[in-house]
Coordinates of C-alpha atoms in Angstrom, one line a residue:
M1 CA 45.0 -70.1 -32.5
K2 CA 47.3 -68.1 -29.9
Q3 CA 46.8 -68.3 -26.1
F4 CA 47.5 -64.4 -25.2
T5 CA 48.5 -63.8 -22.0
K6 CA 47.0 -61.5 -19.5
K7 CA 49.7 -59.5 -19.0
Q8 CA 50.1 -58.9 -22.3
W9 CA 46.6 -58.0 -23.0
I10 CA 47.1 -55.4 -20.7
K11 CA 49.9 -53.8 -22.0
F12 CA 47.6 -54.4 -25.5
G13 CA 45.5 -52.2 -24.3
I14 CA 47.2 -49.3 -22.8
V15 CA 49.0 -48.6 -25.3
T16 CA 46.3 -49.1 -27.8
I17 CA 44.1 -46.3 -25.7
L18 CA 46.9 -44.3 -25.9
Y19 CA 47.0 -44.9 -29.7
L20 CA 43.5 -44.2 -29.9
L21 CA 43.6 -41.0 -28.2
F22 CA 46.9 -39.7 -30.1
C23 CA 44.3 -40.3 -33.1
L24 CA 41.9 -38.3 -31.7
W25 CA 44.1 -35.9 -31.1
M26 CA 45.7 -36.0 -34.8
Q27 CA 41.8 -35.7 -36.1
N28 CA 43.2 -38.3 -38.8
P29 CA 41.3 -41.6 -39.4
W30 CA 43.6 -42.9 -41.7
L31 CA 46.7 -43.4 -38.5
I32 CA 44.1 -46.1 -36.8
L33 CA 45.5 -48.8 -39.5
G34 CA 48.5 -48.3 -37.1
E35 CA 46.6 -50.0 -34.9
F36 CA 47.3 -54.2 -36.8
L37 CA 51.4 -52.4 -35.8
I38 CA 50.2 -52.3 -31.7
I39 CA 48.4 -55.9 -32.2
D40 CA 51.0 -57.5 -34.4
L41 CA 53.7 -55.6 -32.0
F42 CA 52.4 -56.7 -28.5
L43 CA 50.1 -60.1 -29.4
T44 CA 50.1 -61.8 -32.8
K45 CA 54.2 -61.5 -33.3
Y46 CA 54.0 -62.7 -37.4
V47 CA 56.5 -60.3 -38.2
P48 CA 59.5 -60.9 -36.1
W49 CA 60.5 -57.7 -34.7
G50 CA 62.9 -59.2 -31.6
A51 CA 64.6 -61.8 -34.1
W52 CA 68.3 -60.3 -34.0
K53 CA 68.4 -61.5 -30.0
K54 CA 68.2 -64.3 -30.2
T55 CA 71.7 -64.3 -32.5
Q56 CA 74.4 -66.7 -31.0
N57 CA 77.8 -63.6 -32.2
P58 CA 77.9 -61.9 -28.8
A59 CA 79.5 -58.6 -31.4
V60 CA 76.4 -58.7 -33.1
R61 CA 74.2 -58.9 -30.6
N62 CA 75.7 -55.8 -29.0
V63 CA 75.8 -54.0 -31.5
L64 CA 71.9 -54.7 -32.5
E65 CA 71.5 -54.2 -29.2
W66 CA 72.8 -50.4 -29.8
I67 CA 71.4 -49.5 -33.3
D68 CA 68.3 -51.0 -31.1
D69 CA 69.2 -48.6 -28.1
I70 CA 69.5 -45.5 -30.6
V71 CA 66.6 -46.1 -33.3
F72 CA 64.4 -46.2 -30.4
A73 CA 66.4 -42.9 -29.1
L74 CA 65.6 -41.1 -31.6
V75 CA 62.6 -41.9 -32.7
A76 CA 61.0 -41.0 -28.8
V77 CA 63.3 -37.3 -30.1
Y78 CA 62.0 -36.2 -33.1
L79 CA 58.1 -37.2 -31.5
I80 CA 59.2 -35.3 -28.4
N81 CA 60.5 -32.3 -31.3
I82 CA 57.3 -32.0 -32.7
F83 CA 54.7 -32.6 -30.4
V84 CA 55.7 -31.5 -27.2
F85 CA 58.7 -29.4 -27.1
Q86 CA 62.0 -28.3 -28.0
N87 CA 65.1 -26.6 -27.4
Y88 CA 65.8 -23.5 -28.4
Q89 CA 68.9 -21.3 -28.1
I90 CA 68.8 -17.5 -28.0
P91 CA 71.0 -16.8 -31.0
S92 CA 70.6 -12.9 -31.0
S93 CA 70.2 -9.6 -28.7
S94 CA 67.1 -8.7 -31.1
L95 CA 64.0 -10.1 -26.9
E96 CA 67.3 -8.1 -24.3
K97 CA 66.6 -7.2 -21.9
S98 CA 64.4 -9.9 -21.9
L99 CA 65.7 -12.6 -22.7
L100 CA 69.0 -12.6 -23.7
V101 CA 72.2 -14.2 -25.5
G102 CA 72.9 -17.5 -23.8
D103 CA 69.4 -18.2 -22.7
F104 CA 69.2 -22.1 -23.8
L105 CA 65.0 -22.5 -24.0
F106 CA 62.4 -25.3 -24.3
V107 CA 59.3 -24.6 -26.0
S108 CA 56.0 -25.7 -25.5
K109 CA 54.7 -26.9 -28.1
L110 CA 51.8 -27.5 -26.8
S111 CA 51.0 -23.8 -25.7
Y112 CA 49.4 -22.5 -29.6
G113 CA 48.5 -26.6 -30.5
P114 CA 52.0 -28.7 -32.8
R115 CA 52.1 -28.9 -36.0
V116 CA 51.7 -32.0 -38.5
P117 CA 55.3 -31.1 -40.2
N118 CA 55.2 -30.2 -43.6
T119 CA 58.5 -32.9 -43.9
P120 CA 57.4 -35.9 -41.6
L121 CA 60.8 -37.3 -42.9
S122 CA 63.6 -35.1 -41.8
F123 CA 66.8 -36.1 -39.0
P124 CA 65.4 -34.8 -34.9
L125 CA 67.5 -32.0 -33.4
V126 CA 68.3 -30.3 -37.3
Q127 CA 66.3 -27.3 -38.1
N128 CA 67.3 -27.3 -42.2
T129 CA 70.8 -29.1 -43.2
L130 CA 73.4 -32.0 -41.6
P131 CA 76.2 -30.6 -39.8
V132 CA 79.2 -31.7 -41.8
F133 CA 77.3 -32.9 -44.6
E134 CA 76.2 -29.5 -45.2
T135 CA 73.1 -31.5 -46.8
K136 CA 69.7 -30.9 -46.5
S137 CA 68.5 -32.2 -43.3
Y138 CA 64.4 -33.5 -44.7
L139 CA 63.1 -35.4 -47.5
E140 CA 61.5 -33.0 -49.6
W141 CA 58.2 -35.8 -50.7
P142 CA 56.6 -36.2 -49.0
E143 CA 55.2 -32.6 -48.1
W144 CA 51.7 -31.7 -46.4
G145 CA 49.4 -29.3 -46.4
Y146 CA 49.6 -27.0 -42.7
K147 CA 47.1 -28.7 -40.5
R148 CA 47.6 -27.8 -36.4
V149 CA 46.5 -29.6 -33.7
K150 CA 44.4 -28.4 -30.2
G151 CA 46.2 -27.4 -28.0
F152 CA 46.0 -24.8 -25.0
G153 CA 45.5 -21.7 -26.2
N154 CA 46.8 -19.1 -28.7
V155 CA 48.5 -16.1 -29.7
K156 CA 48.2 -13.6 -27.6
R157 CA 49.4 -9.9 -27.2
N158 CA 52.5 -9.3 -25.7
D159 CA 53.3 -13.1 -26.1
I160 CA 57.2 -14.3 -26.8
V161 CA 56.3 -16.7 -29.0
V162 CA 59.5 -18.2 -31.7
F163 CA 58.3 -18.6 -35.5
N164 CA 60.0 -20.0 -38.8
F165 CA 61.1 -16.5 -41.0
P166 CA 58.3 -15.6 -43.5
A167 CA 61.7 -14.3 -45.4
G168 CA 62.6 -18.0 -45.2
D169 CA 61.0 -19.7 -47.7
T170 CA 63.1 -19.0 -50.8
V171 CA 67.2 -19.0 -49.4
A172 CA 70.5 -17.3 -50.8
L173 CA 72.3 -20.4 -50.0
K174 CA 76.1 -18.6 -48.9
Q175 CA 74.4 -14.9 -48.5
Q176 CA 71.6 -16.2 -45.7
N177 CA 71.4 -12.7 -43.7
P178 CA 70.0 -10.6 -45.1
D179 CA 67.4 -12.6 -47.0
Y180 CA 66.6 -13.0 -50.5
Y181 CA 63.8 -10.6 -51.0
I182 CA 66.4 -7.8 -49.5
L183 CA 68.8 -9.4 -51.9
L184 CA 66.4 -9.3 -54.9
K185 CA 66.4 -5.0 -54.0
E186 CA 69.7 -4.4 -53.6
Y187 CA 71.2 -6.9 -56.8
G188 CA 68.3 -8.1 -58.8
R189 CA 67.0 -11.6 -59.6
D190 CA 69.7 -12.1 -62.8
R191 CA 73.1 -11.1 -60.5
I192 CA 71.8 -13.1 -57.6
N193 CA 70.9 -16.3 -60.3
L194 CA 74.3 -16.2 -62.4
D195 CA 76.2 -14.3 -59.3
R196 CA 76.9 -18.3 -58.3
A197 CA 80.6 -17.7 -56.3
T198 CA 78.7 -14.6 -53.9
F199 CA 75.5 -16.4 -53.6
G200 CA 76.2 -20.0 -53.9
D201 CA 72.6 -21.6 -55.3
V202 CA 68.9 -20.0 -54.4
I203 CA 66.8 -22.8 -52.5
Y204 CA 62.8 -22.9 -51.7
R205 CA 62.2 -24.4 -47.5
P206 CA 59.0 -26.2 -46.5
V207 CA 57.3 -24.1 -43.8
D208 CA 58.3 -25.9 -40.9
K209 CA 62.1 -25.8 -42.0
R210 CA 62.6 -22.5 -42.5
E211 CA 65.2 -20.6 -39.8
N212 CA 64.2 -20.2 -36.7
Y213 CA 63.3 -17.1 -34.8
V214 CA 61.3 -15.7 -31.2
K215 CA 60.3 -12.0 -30.9
R216 CA 57.0 -10.5 -28.5
C217 CA 54.0 -10.1 -30.8
I218 CA 53.2 -6.9 -30.7
G219 CA 49.9 -6.8 -33.6
M220 CA 47.3 -8.9 -34.0
P221 CA 44.9 -10.5 -36.7
G222 CA 42.5 -7.5 -37.3
D223 CA 44.2 -4.5 -35.6
S224 CA 46.1 -1.8 -37.3
L225 CA 48.9 -0.9 -36.3
S226 CA 51.8 2.6 -36.3
I227 CA 54.5 3.3 -34.8
R228 CA 55.3 6.5 -33.6
D229 CA 58.6 8.3 -32.7
N230 CA 59.7 4.9 -31.3
Q231 CA 56.2 4.6 -29.6
V232 CA 53.8 1.5 -30.5
Y233 CA 49.6 2.7 -31.7
I234 CA 47.4 -0.1 -31.8
D235 CA 43.9 1.3 -33.2
G236 CA 45.1 4.4 -32.5
V237 CA 45.5 4.0 -29.4
V238 CA 49.7 3.6 -27.2
A239 CA 50.4 0.6 -26.5
I240 CA 52.2 -0.3 -23.1
N241 CA 55.7 -1.1 -23.7
P242 CA 57.7 -4.5 -22.3
E243 CA 59.3 -4.1 -19.4
H244 CA 62.9 -4.5 -20.7
M245 CA 62.2 -2.7 -23.8
Q246 CA 65.8 -0.7 -25.1
L247 CA 66.5 2.1 -27.5
N248 CA 69.8 3.3 -28.7
Y249 CA 71.3 6.4 -27.4
F250 CA 74.5 8.5 -28.7
I251 CA 76.3 9.8 -24.9
E252 CA 78.6 12.6 -24.6
T253 CA 80.4 12.7 -21.7
D254 CA 82.9 15.1 -21.1
G255 CA 86.5 14.1 -21.6
S256 CA 86.1 10.5 -19.4
L257 CA 85.3 6.9 -20.2
F258 CA 82.7 4.3 -19.0
T259 CA 84.6 2.0 -16.4
E260 CA 83.8 -1.2 -16.4
D261 CA 81.3 -1.7 -13.3
Q262 CA 79.8 1.3 -15.3
F263 CA 78.6 -1.0 -18.4
R264 CA 78.3 -3.5 -15.5
L265 CA 75.5 -1.5 -14.4
L266 CA 73.9 -0.7 -17.5
N267 CA 73.9 -4.3 -18.5
V268 CA 76.0 -3.4 -22.1
S269 CA 77.1 -6.6 -23.7
K270 CA 81.0 -5.9 -24.4
E271 CA 79.3 -7.1 -28.4
D272 CA 77.2 -3.5 -28.1
R273 CA 80.1 -1.1 -26.1
E274 CA 80.3 1.5 -28.8
L275 CA 82.8 4.4 -28.8
V276 CA 82.2 5.2 -32.2
S277 CA 83.8 9.1 -31.7
A278 CA 87.2 6.7 -31.6
Y279 CA 86.2 5.6 -35.9
T280 CA 87.3 9.3 -38.3
Q281 CA 84.4 7.8 -40.6
Y282 CA 82.3 8.6 -38.2
H283 CA 82.7 11.7 -37.5
G284 CA 80.2 13.3 -40.8
Y285 CA 77.8 11.5 -38.5
L286 CA 77.6 12.6 -35.3
S287 CA 78.3 15.6 -36.4
Y288 CA 74.9 15.6 -38.5
I289 CA 73.4 14.8 -36.0
G290 CA 74.3 17.3 -33.1
F291 CA 77.6 16.6 -32.0
T292 CA 79.3 19.4 -32.0
P293 CA 83.4 18.7 -32.1
S294 CA 85.8 21.0 -30.4
D295 CA 88.6 23.6 -32.5
G296 CA 91.1 21.0 -34.0
G297 CA 87.7 18.5 -35.3
Q298 CA 88.6 15.8 -32.0
F299 CA 84.9 15.0 -30.4
N300 CA 84.5 14.0 -26.6
P301 CA 83.9 9.9 -25.6
I302 CA 80.7 9.8 -28.1
Y303 CA 79.1 6.0 -26.6
H304 CA 76.3 4.1 -28.8
L305 CA 74.4 1.2 -26.4
P306 CA 70.7 0.7 -26.0
L307 CA 69.6 1.6 -23.0
T308 CA 66.3 -0.3 -21.0
E309 CA 64.2 2.7 -19.5
K310 CA 65.7 2.2 -16.1
A311 CA 69.4 2.4 -17.4
L312 CA 69.2 5.1 -19.7
G313 CA 67.7 6.9 -15.9
I314 CA 71.5 5.5 -14.4
V315 CA 73.1 6.6 -17.5
E316 CA 71.5 11.0 -16.9
K317 CA 73.5 10.8 -13.7
L318 CA 76.7 9.5 -14.6
P319 CA 80.0 11.5 -13.7
G320 CA 81.0 12.9 -16.4
V321 CA 78.1 12.7 -19.5
K322 CA 77.3 15.8 -21.1
K323 CA 74.2 15.0 -24.0
V324 CA 72.4 11.7 -24.4
M325 CA 70.4 11.6 -27.4
V326 CA 68.3 8.4 -28.9
E327 CA 69.3 7.2 -31.9
P328 CA 67.9 9.2 -35.5
D329 CA 65.4 7.7 -37.3
I330 CA 68.0 7.6 -40.4
Y331 CA 70.0 5.3 -42.5
T332 CA 67.3 2.4 -40.2
G333 CA 67.8 -0.4 -43.2
Y334 CA 64.9 -1.2 -45.6
T335 CA 61.2 -1.4 -44.7
Y336 CA 58.5 -3.9 -45.2
P337 CA 57.0 -3.5 -48.0
I338 CA 60.3 -3.0 -49.7
E339 CA 59.3 -3.4 -53.4
Y340 CA 57.1 -0.1 -52.9
E341 CA 57.9 3.4 -51.4
T342 CA 55.8 4.0 -48.0
G343 CA 57.8 6.7 -46.5
W344 CA 57.9 4.4 -43.4
T345 CA 61.0 4.1 -41.8
R346 CA 62.2 2.0 -38.3
D347 CA 60.3 4.2 -35.2
N348 CA 57.3 6.1 -37.9
Y349 CA 56.0 3.0 -39.2
G350 CA 52.3 2.4 -40.7
P351 CA 49.5 1.8 -39.5
V352 CA 48.9 -1.2 -41.6
W353 CA 46.2 -3.2 -41.1
I354 CA 47.2 -6.8 -40.2
P355 CA 45.5 -9.3 -42.4
K356 CA 43.1 -11.4 -40.0
K357 CA 41.5 -14.7 -41.6
G358 CA 38.3 -14.8 -43.2
E359 CA 38.5 -10.5 -43.7
T360 CA 38.0 -9.0 -47.6
I361 CA 40.2 -6.6 -48.9
P362 CA 40.0 -4.9 -51.4
L363 CA 42.4 -4.9 -54.0
N364 CA 43.8 -1.8 -55.8
E365 CA 48.1 -1.1 -56.5
Y366 CA 49.2 -0.5 -52.9
N367 CA 47.2 -3.4 -51.4
L368 CA 48.7 -5.5 -53.8
A369 CA 52.5 -4.1 -52.3
L370 CA 51.3 -4.7 -48.9
Y371 CA 49.4 -7.9 -48.6
M372 CA 50.9 -9.8 -52.6
R373 CA 53.5 -12.2 -50.1
C374 CA 50.9 -13.0 -47.7
I375 CA 48.4 -13.8 -50.9
K376 CA 51.7 -15.2 -53.2
N377 CA 54.0 -17.3 -51.0
Y378 CA 51.5 -17.9 -47.9
E379 CA 48.6 -19.0 -49.3
N380 CA 49.9 -20.4 -52.4
N381 CA 48.1 -18.3 -55.1
E382 CA 49.1 -17.5 -58.2
V383 CA 48.7 -13.6 -59.1
E384 CA 49.2 -11.3 -62.6
V385 CA 48.5 -8.2 -62.7
K386 CA 48.0 -7.9 -66.4
G387 CA 46.5 -4.4 -67.9
G388 CA 44.9 -2.7 -64.9
Q389 CA 43.6 -6.6 -64.1
I390 CA 44.6 -7.9 -60.7
Y391 CA 44.1 -12.5 -61.5
I392 CA 44.5 -14.8 -58.9
N393 CA 44.7 -18.2 -60.3
G394 CA 44.1 -17.2 -63.6
N395 CA 40.0 -15.3 -62.5
P396 CA 40.4 -10.8 -62.3
E397 CA 39.8 -10.4 -58.5
T398 CA 38.7 -7.0 -57.5
T399 CA 38.9 -8.3 -53.9
Y400 CA 40.1 -10.9 -51.6
T401 CA 39.8 -12.7 -48.7
F402 CA 42.4 -14.3 -46.2
K403 CA 42.7 -17.6 -45.4
Y404 CA 45.5 -17.3 -42.2
D405 CA 45.9 -15.2 -39.2
Y406 CA 48.4 -12.9 -39.0
Y407 CA 50.6 -11.8 -36.8
F408 CA 53.0 -8.2 -35.9
M409 CA 56.3 -9.4 -34.2
M410 CA 59.1 -7.0 -33.0
G411 CA 62.0 -7.4 -30.6
D412 CA 62.7 -5.7 -27.2
N413 CA 65.5 -4.2 -28.9
R414 CA 64.2 -1.9 -30.6
H415 CA 67.1 -0.6 -32.6
K416 CA 68.9 -3.9 -32.7
S417 CA 65.5 -6.2 -34.0
A418 CA 65.5 -7.7 -38.3
D419 CA 61.4 -7.9 -37.4
S420 CA 58.1 -7.3 -38.8
R421 CA 59.1 -4.1 -40.3
S422 CA 61.7 -5.2 -42.2
W423 CA 60.1 -8.4 -43.3
G424 CA 56.3 -8.5 -42.6
F425 CA 53.9 -10.5 -40.9
V426 CA 54.4 -13.3 -39.6
P427 CA 51.3 -16.0 -40.7
E428 CA 49.6 -18.7 -38.4
D429 CA 51.2 -21.5 -39.8
H430 CA 54.7 -20.2 -39.7
V431 CA 54.2 -20.2 -35.4
V432 CA 56.1 -23.2 -33.5
G433 CA 55.0 -22.5 -29.8
K434 CA 56.1 -20.4 -26.4
P435 CA 59.4 -20.1 -24.7
I436 CA 58.3 -21.4 -21.5
L437 CA 61.3 -21.8 -19.5
I438 CA 65.1 -21.0 -19.0
W439 CA 67.5 -24.5 -18.2
L440 CA 70.3 -22.6 -18.9
S441 CA 72.1 -19.4 -19.5
L442 CA 75.6 -17.9 -20.8
D443 CA 77.0 -14.9 -20.0
K444 CA 80.0 -14.9 -23.4
D445 CA 81.0 -12.4 -22.1
R446 CA 82.6 -13.5 -19.1
D447 CA 84.6 -16.1 -17.7
W448 CA 83.4 -19.6 -16.1
F449 CA 84.5 -18.7 -13.1
D450 CA 83.6 -15.4 -13.2
G451 CA 79.9 -15.5 -13.1
K452 CA 79.5 -16.9 -17.4
I453 CA 76.0 -18.6 -15.8
R454 CA 73.8 -16.8 -15.2
W455 CA 72.5 -18.8 -11.8
E456 CA 70.0 -16.4 -11.2
R457 CA 68.1 -17.2 -14.7
L458 CA 68.3 -21.1 -14.4
F459 CA 65.0 -22.9 -14.6
R460 CA 62.7 -19.3 -14.7
M461 CA 59.8 -19.2 -16.9
V462 CA 59.3 -17.0 -19.2
H463 CA 57.1 -14.4 -18.7
T464 CA 55.0 -11.8 -20.5
D465 CA 55.5 -8.4 -19.1

């Protein structure tokens, strides 16, 4: 029988305790079988794991050392990315000015509890597509169901949350924005399936391989939410608006143009600076919403800008500003559910009840329109309507009980955010984590020697307003 040193026993004991705690956290008894691997690595050594180190060829040994280091690093990054935190970059302005385009975030998986991956065999640090090769970064088998292990807490109202895009379950690869369901509304299923040159292949993505989005959680499971003239109400009570919430405004001047210093005072990025009066195609729209041209048909300079409440107060006092108007609630695109005419708009939405786990609803035409995607796409049921009767998994049903909690997510940049008003509820199994730290912030409008690095945002905690 082999004799083991005290050092071997100590290493084995430490690793075993840590691994058993991990198994307990995962609540998966099958993982305990991994203990046999630990026994062999630290004690018995029946498998010659380090045999390559004995090679006499220094070139081969050097290459194998590199491979060993790379494999170890990839495994470590993979585990950290799944169970602890991941890096995320803010790609769009939907949460400005709470989070800015160019912010790089640490997203905590432990805040709400990490999910066991649906697709465990995947390349680390890549969401769904390998760069250059343009192929899937994951294997479709095995595909596991939803399971979330215990974390530090649960999603709370007004939390900023990273989640997998719910409408990203089906994707037309060449037309990913707008999403597949809006494409269906605009072009029809046959056109999308037959016109591969325009839309590309239509594929399904598992939950954890859908694109990552970040929004603020406005509505909780069981809430009745409505929006009236841009103000959110929860169960009929006015909701507190985020401190940095923005709306779009039209601003008419007496003929003067805003300077760079004024734009910076208003904190409006170059991308968001629109002088709409300079484009003749906007003139009919400007007249329609209440701006008056001169006798020659020309308009004073009219800007279209996103402004916080603070910036709105500043712009109203700027010299030369004649008129300020919030963007009217017209031409604002589709609202969820896009297959059913509700009369809701971006600025006047609902009331809508947000599904809660264990709650039961009657099945009728209205509820089916609102919750079909939840019942069918997210909770994996077969739904049919035949002769006025609703069938779920082949059985006639008059009610449905939800399996998941759902959330209503919105951007703080309310008029420039595609959110739950556009694509519906976020199921609990789509929640990825909570941004906790901005570790880098780059301003795309500035040069490296003119404030490109937003030093005041570095290593700043992400707080709920």
